[in-house]
Coordinates of C-alpha atoms and ligand atoms in Angstrom, one line a residue:
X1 CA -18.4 -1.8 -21.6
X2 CA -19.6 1.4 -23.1
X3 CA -17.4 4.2 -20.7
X4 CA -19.8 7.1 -21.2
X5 CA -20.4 10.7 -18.8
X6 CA -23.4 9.0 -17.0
X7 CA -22.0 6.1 -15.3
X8 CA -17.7 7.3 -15.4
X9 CA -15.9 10.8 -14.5
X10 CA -12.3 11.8 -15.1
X11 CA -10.4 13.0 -12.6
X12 CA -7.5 14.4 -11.3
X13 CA -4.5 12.6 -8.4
X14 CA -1.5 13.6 -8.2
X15 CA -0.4 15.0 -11.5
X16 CA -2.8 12.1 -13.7
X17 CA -5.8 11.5 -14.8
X18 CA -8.4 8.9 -14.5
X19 CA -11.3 7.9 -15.7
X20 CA -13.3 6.6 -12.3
X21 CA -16.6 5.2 -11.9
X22 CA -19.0 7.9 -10.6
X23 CA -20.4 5.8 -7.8
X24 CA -17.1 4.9 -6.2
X25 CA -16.7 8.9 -5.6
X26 CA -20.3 9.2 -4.2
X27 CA -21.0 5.9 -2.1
X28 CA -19.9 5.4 1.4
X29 CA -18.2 1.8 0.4
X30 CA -16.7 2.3 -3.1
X31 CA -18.2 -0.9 -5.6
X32 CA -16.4 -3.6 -6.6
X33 CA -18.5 -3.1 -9.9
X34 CA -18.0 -2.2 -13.0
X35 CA -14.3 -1.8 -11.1
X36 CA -12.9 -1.1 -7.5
X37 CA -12.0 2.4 -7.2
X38 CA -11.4 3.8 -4.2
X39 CA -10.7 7.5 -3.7
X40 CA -10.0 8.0 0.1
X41 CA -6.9 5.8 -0.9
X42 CA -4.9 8.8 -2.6
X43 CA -2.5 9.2 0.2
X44 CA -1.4 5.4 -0.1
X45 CA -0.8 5.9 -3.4
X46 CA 0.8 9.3 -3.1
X47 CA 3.2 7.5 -0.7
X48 CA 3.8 4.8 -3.4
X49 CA 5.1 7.5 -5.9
X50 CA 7.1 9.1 -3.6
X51 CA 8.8 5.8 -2.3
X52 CA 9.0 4.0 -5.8
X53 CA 10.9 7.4 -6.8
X54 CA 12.9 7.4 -3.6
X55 CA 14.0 3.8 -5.4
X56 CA 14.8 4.7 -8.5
X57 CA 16.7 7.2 -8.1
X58 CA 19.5 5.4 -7.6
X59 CA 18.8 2.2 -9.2
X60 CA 20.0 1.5 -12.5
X61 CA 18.7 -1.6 -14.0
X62 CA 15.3 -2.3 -16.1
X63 CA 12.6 -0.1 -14.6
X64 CA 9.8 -2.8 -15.5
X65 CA 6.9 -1.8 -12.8
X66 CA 4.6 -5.3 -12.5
X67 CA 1.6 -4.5 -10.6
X68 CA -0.8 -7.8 -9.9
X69 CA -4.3 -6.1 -9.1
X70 CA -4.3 -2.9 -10.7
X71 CA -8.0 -2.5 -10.5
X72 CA -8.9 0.4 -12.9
X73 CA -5.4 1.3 -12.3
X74 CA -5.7 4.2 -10.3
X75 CA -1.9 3.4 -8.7
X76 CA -0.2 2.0 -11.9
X77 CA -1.1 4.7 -14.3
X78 CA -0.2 7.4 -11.6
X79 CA 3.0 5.3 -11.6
X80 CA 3.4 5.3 -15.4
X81 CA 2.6 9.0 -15.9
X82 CA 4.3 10.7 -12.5
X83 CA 7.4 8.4 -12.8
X84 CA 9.8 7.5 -15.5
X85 CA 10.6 4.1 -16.0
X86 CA 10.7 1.6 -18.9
X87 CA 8.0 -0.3 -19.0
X88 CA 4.5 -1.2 -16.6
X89 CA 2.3 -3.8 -16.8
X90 CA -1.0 -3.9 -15.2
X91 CA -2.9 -7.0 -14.4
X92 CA -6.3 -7.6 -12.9
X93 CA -8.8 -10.6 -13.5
X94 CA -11.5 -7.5 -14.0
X95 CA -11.9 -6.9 -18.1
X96 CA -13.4 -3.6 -16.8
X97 CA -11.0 -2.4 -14.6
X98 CA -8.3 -2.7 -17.2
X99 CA -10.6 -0.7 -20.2
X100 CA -10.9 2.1 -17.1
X101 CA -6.9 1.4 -17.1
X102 CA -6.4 1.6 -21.1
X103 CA -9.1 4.8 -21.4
X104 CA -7.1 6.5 -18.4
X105 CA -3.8 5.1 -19.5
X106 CA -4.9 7.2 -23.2
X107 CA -5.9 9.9 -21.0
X108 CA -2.7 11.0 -20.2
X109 CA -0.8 9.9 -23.0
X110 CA 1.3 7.3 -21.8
X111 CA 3.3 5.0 -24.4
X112 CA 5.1 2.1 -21.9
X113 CA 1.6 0.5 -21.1
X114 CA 1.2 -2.9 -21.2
X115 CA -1.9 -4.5 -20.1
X116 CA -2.7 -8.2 -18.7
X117 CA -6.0 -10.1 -18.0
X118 CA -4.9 -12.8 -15.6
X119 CA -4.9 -14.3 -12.2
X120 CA -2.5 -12.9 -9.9
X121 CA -0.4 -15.7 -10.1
X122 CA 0.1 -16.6 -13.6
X123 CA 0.5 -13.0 -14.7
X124 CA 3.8 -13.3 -11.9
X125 CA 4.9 -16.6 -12.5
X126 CA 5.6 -15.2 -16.4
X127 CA 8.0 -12.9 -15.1
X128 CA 9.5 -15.1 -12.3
X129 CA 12.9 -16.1 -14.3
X130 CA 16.1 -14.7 -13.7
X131 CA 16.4 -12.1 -17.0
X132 CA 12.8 -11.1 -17.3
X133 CA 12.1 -10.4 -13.3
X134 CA 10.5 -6.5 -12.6
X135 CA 12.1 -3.7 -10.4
X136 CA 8.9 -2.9 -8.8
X137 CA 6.0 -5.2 -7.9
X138 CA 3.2 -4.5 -6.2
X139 CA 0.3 -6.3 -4.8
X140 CA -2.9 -4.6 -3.6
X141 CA -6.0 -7.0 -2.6
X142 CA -8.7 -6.8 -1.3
X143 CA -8.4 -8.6 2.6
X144 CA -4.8 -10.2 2.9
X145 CA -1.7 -10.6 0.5
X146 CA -0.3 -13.0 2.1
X147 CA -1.7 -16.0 -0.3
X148 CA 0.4 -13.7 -3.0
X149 CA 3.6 -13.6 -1.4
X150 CA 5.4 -16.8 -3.3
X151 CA 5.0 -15.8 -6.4
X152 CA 4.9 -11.5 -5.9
X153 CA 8.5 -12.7 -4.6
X154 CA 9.5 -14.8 -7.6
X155 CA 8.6 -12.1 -9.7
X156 CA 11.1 -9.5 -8.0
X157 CA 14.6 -9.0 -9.2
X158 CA 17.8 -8.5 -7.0
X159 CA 17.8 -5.5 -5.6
X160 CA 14.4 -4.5 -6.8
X161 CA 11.1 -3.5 -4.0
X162 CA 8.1 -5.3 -3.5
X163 CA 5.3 -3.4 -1.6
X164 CA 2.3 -4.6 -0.8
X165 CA -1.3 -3.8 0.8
X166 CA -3.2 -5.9 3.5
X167 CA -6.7 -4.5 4.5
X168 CA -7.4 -7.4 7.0
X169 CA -7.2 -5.4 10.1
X170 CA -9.5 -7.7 12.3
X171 CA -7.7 -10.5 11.2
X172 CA -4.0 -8.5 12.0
X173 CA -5.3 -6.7 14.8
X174 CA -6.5 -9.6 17.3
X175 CA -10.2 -10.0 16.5
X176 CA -9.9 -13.4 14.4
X177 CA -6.2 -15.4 17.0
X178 CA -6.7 -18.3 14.1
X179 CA -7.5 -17.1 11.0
X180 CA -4.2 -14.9 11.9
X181 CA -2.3 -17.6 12.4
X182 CA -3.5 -19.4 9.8
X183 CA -2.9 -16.5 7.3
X184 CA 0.4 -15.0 8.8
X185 CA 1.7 -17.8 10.7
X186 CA 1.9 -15.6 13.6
X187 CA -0.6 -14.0 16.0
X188 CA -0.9 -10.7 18.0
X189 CA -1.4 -9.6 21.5
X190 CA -4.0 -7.1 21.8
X191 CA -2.4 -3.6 22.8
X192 CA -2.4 0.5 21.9
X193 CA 0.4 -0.6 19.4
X194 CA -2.0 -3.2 17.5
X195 CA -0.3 -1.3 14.4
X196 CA 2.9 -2.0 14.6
X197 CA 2.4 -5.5 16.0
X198 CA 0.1 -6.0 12.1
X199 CA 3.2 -4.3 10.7
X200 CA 5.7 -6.8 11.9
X201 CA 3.2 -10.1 11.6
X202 CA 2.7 -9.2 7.7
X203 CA 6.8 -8.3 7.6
X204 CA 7.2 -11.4 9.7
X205 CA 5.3 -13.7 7.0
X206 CA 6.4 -12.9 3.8
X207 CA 10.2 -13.3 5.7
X208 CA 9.6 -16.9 6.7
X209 CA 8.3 -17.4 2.6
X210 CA 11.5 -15.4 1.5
X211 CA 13.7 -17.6 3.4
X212 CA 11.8 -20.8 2.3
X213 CA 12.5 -19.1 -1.1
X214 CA 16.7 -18.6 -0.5
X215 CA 15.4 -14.6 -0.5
X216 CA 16.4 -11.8 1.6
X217 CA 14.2 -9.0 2.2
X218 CA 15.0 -5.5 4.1
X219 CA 12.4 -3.5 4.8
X220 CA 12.3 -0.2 3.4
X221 CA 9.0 1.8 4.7
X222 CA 6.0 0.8 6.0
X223 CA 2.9 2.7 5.8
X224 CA -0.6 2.8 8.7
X225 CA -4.0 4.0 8.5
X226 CA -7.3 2.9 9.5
X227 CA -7.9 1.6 6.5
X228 CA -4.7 -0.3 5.6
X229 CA -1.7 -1.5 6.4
X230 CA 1.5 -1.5 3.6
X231 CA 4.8 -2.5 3.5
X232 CA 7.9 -1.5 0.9
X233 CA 10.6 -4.3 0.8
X234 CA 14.1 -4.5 -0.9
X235 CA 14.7 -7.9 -2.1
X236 CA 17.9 -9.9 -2.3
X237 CA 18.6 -13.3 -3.7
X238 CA 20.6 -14.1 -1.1
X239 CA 19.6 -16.3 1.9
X240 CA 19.3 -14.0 5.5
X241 CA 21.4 -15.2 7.8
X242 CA 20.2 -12.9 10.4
X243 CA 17.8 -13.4 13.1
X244 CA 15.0 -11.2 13.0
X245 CA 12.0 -13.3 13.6
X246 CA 10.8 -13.1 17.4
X247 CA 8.0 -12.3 19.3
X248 CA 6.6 -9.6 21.4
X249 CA 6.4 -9.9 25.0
X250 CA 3.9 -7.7 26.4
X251 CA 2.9 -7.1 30.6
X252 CA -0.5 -6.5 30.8
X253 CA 0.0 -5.3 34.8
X254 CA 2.8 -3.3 34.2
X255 CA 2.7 -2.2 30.4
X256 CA 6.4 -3.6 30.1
X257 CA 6.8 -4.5 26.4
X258 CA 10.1 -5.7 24.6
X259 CA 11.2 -7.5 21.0
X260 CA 12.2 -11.2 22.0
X261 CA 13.7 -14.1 20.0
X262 CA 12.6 -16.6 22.4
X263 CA 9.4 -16.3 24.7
X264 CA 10.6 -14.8 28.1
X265 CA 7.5 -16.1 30.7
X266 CA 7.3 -13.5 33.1
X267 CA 8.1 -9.5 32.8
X268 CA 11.3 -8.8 34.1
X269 CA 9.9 -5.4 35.7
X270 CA 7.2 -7.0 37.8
X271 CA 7.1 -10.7 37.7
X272 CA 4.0 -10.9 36.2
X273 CA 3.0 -13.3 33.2
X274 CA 3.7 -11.9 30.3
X275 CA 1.7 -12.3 26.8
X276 CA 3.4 -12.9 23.2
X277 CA 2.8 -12.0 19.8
X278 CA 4.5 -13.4 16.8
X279 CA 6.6 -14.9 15.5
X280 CA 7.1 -11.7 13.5
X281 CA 9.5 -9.5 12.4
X282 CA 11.9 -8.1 15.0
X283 CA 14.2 -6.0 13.3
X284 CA 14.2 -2.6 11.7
X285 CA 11.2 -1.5 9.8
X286 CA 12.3 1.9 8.4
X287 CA 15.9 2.6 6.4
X288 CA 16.7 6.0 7.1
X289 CA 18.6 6.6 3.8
X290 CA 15.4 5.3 1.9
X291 CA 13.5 7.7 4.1
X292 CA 16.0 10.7 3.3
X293 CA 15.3 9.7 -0.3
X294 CA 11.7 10.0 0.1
X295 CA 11.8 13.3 1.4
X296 CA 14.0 14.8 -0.9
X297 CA 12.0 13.3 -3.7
X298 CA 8.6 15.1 -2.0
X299 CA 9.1 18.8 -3.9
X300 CA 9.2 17.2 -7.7
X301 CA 5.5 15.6 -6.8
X302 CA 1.9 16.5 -6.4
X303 CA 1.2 14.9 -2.8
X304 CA -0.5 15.9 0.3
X305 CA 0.8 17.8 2.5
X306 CA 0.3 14.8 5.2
X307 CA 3.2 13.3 3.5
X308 CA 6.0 15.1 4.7
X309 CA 5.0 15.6 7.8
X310 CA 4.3 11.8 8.5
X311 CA 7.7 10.6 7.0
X312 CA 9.3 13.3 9.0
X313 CA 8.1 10.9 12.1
X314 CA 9.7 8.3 9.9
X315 CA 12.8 9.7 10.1
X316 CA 13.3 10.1 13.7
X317 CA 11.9 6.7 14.2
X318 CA 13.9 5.1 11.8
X319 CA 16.7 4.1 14.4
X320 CA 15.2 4.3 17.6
X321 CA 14.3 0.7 19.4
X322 CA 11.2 -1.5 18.0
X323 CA 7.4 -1.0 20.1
X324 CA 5.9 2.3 20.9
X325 CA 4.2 3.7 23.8
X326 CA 1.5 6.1 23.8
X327 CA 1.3 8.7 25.6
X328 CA -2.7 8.0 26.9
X329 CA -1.3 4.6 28.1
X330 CA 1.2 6.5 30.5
X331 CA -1.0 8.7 31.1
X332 CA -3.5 6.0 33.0
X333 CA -0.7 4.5 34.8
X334 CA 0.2 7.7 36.7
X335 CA -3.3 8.3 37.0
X336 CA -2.9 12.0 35.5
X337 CA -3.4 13.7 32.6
X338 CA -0.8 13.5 29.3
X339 CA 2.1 15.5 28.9
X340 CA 2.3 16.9 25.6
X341 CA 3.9 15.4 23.1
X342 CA 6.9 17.6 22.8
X343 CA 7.4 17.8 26.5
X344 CA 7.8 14.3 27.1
X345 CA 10.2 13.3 23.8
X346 CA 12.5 16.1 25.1
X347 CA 12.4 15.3 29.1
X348 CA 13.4 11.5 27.9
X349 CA 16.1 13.0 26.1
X350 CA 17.0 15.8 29.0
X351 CA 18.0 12.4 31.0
X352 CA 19.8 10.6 28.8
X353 CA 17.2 8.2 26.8
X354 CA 16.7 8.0 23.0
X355 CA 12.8 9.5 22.5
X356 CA 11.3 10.4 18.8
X357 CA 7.9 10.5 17.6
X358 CA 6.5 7.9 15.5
X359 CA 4.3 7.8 12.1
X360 CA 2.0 5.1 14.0
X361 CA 0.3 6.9 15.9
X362 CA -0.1 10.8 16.3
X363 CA 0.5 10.2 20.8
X364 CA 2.7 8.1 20.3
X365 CA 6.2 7.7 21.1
X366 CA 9.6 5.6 21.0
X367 CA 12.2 5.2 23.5
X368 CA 14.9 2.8 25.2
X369 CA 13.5 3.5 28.1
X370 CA 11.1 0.8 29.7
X371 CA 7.8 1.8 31.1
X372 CA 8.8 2.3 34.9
X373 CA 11.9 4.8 33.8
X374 CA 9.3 6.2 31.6
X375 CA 7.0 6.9 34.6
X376 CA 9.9 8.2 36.9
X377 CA 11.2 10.8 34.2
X378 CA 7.1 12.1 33.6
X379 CA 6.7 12.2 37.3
X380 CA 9.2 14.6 37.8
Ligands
LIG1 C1 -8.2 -3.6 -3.9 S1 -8.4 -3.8 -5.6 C2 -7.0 -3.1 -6.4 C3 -7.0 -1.6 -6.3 C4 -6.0 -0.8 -7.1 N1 -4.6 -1.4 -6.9 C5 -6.0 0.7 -6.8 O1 -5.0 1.3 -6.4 O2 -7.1 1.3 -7.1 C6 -8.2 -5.5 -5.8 C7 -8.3 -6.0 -7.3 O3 -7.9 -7.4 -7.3 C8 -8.6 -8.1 -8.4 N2 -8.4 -9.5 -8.1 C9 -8.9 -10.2 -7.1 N3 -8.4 -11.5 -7.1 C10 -7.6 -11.6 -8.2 C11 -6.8 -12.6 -8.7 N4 -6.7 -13.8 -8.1 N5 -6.0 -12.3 -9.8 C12 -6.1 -11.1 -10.4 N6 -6.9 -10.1 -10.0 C13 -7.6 -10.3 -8.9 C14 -10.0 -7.5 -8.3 O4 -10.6 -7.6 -9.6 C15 -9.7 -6.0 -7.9 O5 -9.7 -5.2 -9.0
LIG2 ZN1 5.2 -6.2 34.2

């Protein structure tokens, strides 16, 4: 492939440059040819330098970054130029995508390049000993990771992160029941919090293969947007004892929702039948020292603004109790028009209840209050 100024353009994210097919900056749908480059994904990959920093700051063991579907390597060679670590190997099954990768890789100079023309899989399983395992591993695809998981897990060490992409949101958010169970092994309920229900299902899969595996995995950060869900997991080779696979119960009449390890037929507020989704993940999906990191990290990097602002959310939510509400959903119930934002996280806490903002969804909110206490504080 001949990379010349009519059909390629450098650019610049973060602090990097790349060398990008011109189309994928000027069509609505970025090709899958010569290579996938998308450029409305920047913030995901600014979030992925400022978390895999957050990481190694304080780890101190091989900093071998193995990502499985670089593409033209628009989020390893950020990674390789805007971080330090010891070695990164890019893989893709597209011989384009990783001369894009070399070109920009040359670009900006960068010496611990290593590149790999493989499936997925077999680039992974070369890496999946104890000894030669990475730090980092990443898996990006297009549709749903979760055929990846096995050997994206064998692949990480002890104590190193796997993050990972899924832009199936029909399938996660309720459109396609089977072809979510099939994929995820669990299924959602249809609700305003769609996005944390994906959040956990994806979390909630790759835990069941971890476990299968003897792994342990704690979730980190997790990342939404319209366009994509993403998850950031520390990994132990330990087994989890812990029970944090469940379901969702969600009332449909009264809007009572709650994190369940077994099913629970009808709403404890109203009697009603209730709904389920899961199994899925249960437990906490934000670590609040991982967070902190992030945020102190922010000031050495070239990243949106956004950022900040959204992992601030992060922050508050990080220990507050699983679901959301929003505040349009309330706003229905009482049959009157939302409070603002502010107003209601403070009244909650004015009477007592935890109440933080979350990164999910700009009106939304979380609180260990149920929906009926809710309705009672806002009413007066
Ligand atoms: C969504 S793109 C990756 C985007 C990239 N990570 C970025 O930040 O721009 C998915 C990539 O997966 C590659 N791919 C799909 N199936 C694969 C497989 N089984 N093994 C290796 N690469 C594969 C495609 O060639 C494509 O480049
Ligand atoms: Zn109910």
């Amino acid at each position: 492939m001949q990379i010349n100024k009519e059909t390629f353009e450098t650019i610049i994210e973060g602090q990097t440059k790349l060398m990008v097919p011109k189309k994928s900056l000027t069509e609505k749908v970025p090709p899958k040819v010569p290579a996938f480059f998308n450029p409305k994904a920047k913030l995901t990959r600014d979030f992925s330098i400022i978390a895999y920093k957050a990481f190694l700051k304080n780890f101190t063991g091989p900093k071998i970054f193995l990502e499985g579907l670089t593409g033209m390597g628009a989020r390893g060679i950020r990674v390789a130029n805007e971080l330090e670590l010891d070695k990164v190997i890019l893989n893709d099954l597209n011989p384009s995508g990783l001369e894009l990768a070399k070109y920009s890789g040359n670009l900006n100079n960068i010496q611990n390049l290593e590149f790999s023309e493989n499936e997925i899989c077999r680039f992974f399983s070369k890496y999946s000993q104890k000894g030669s395992r990475a730090s980092i591993v990443d898996i990006d695809p297009f549709g749903s990771p979760a055929q990846f998981f096995d050997c994206a897990l064998r692949a990480t060490m002890h104590g190193g992160i796997l993050s990972c992409t899924a832009t199936d949101l029909q399938v996660l958010n309720g459109l396609f029941q089977n072809a979510c169970s099939r994929k995820y092994g669990g299924v959602p309920v249809r609700t305003q919090y769609g996005n944390e229900i994906a959040i956990r299902l994806i979390l909630g899969c790759l835990r069941r293969v971890a476990g299968r595996l003897g792994l342990k995995i704690i979730p980190l950060y997790v990342e939404s947007n319209f366009h994509y869900y993403r998850i950031y997991v520390k990994m132990h080779t330990r087994s989890d004892q812990k029970e944090n696979l469940g379901y969702v119960t969600h009332c449909k009449n009264c809007g009572h929702r709650k994190m369940v390890s077994e099913k629970i037929d009808s709403c404890e507020l109203c009697n009603s039948k209730n709904s389920f989704g899961g199994p899925l993940w249960i437990d906490k999906i934000f670590d609040r020292e991982f967070i902190e990191n992030m945020l102190q990290g922010i000031s050495e990097l070239n990243v949106d603004k956004s950022c900040e602002k959204s992992l601030r959310k992060c922050l508050l939510e990080s220990e507050m109790p699983g679901i959301y509400f929003t505040l349009d959903e309330i706003a229905s119930r009482m049959k009157s028009s939302p409070p603002k934002l502010e107003n209601a996280i403070k009244n909650l806490q004015n009477k007592g209840y935890m109440s933080s903002p979350t990164s999910f969804n700009p009106t939304g909110f979380r609180t260990n209050a149920n929906v009926k206490e809710i309705i009672t504080v806002f009413s007066n």
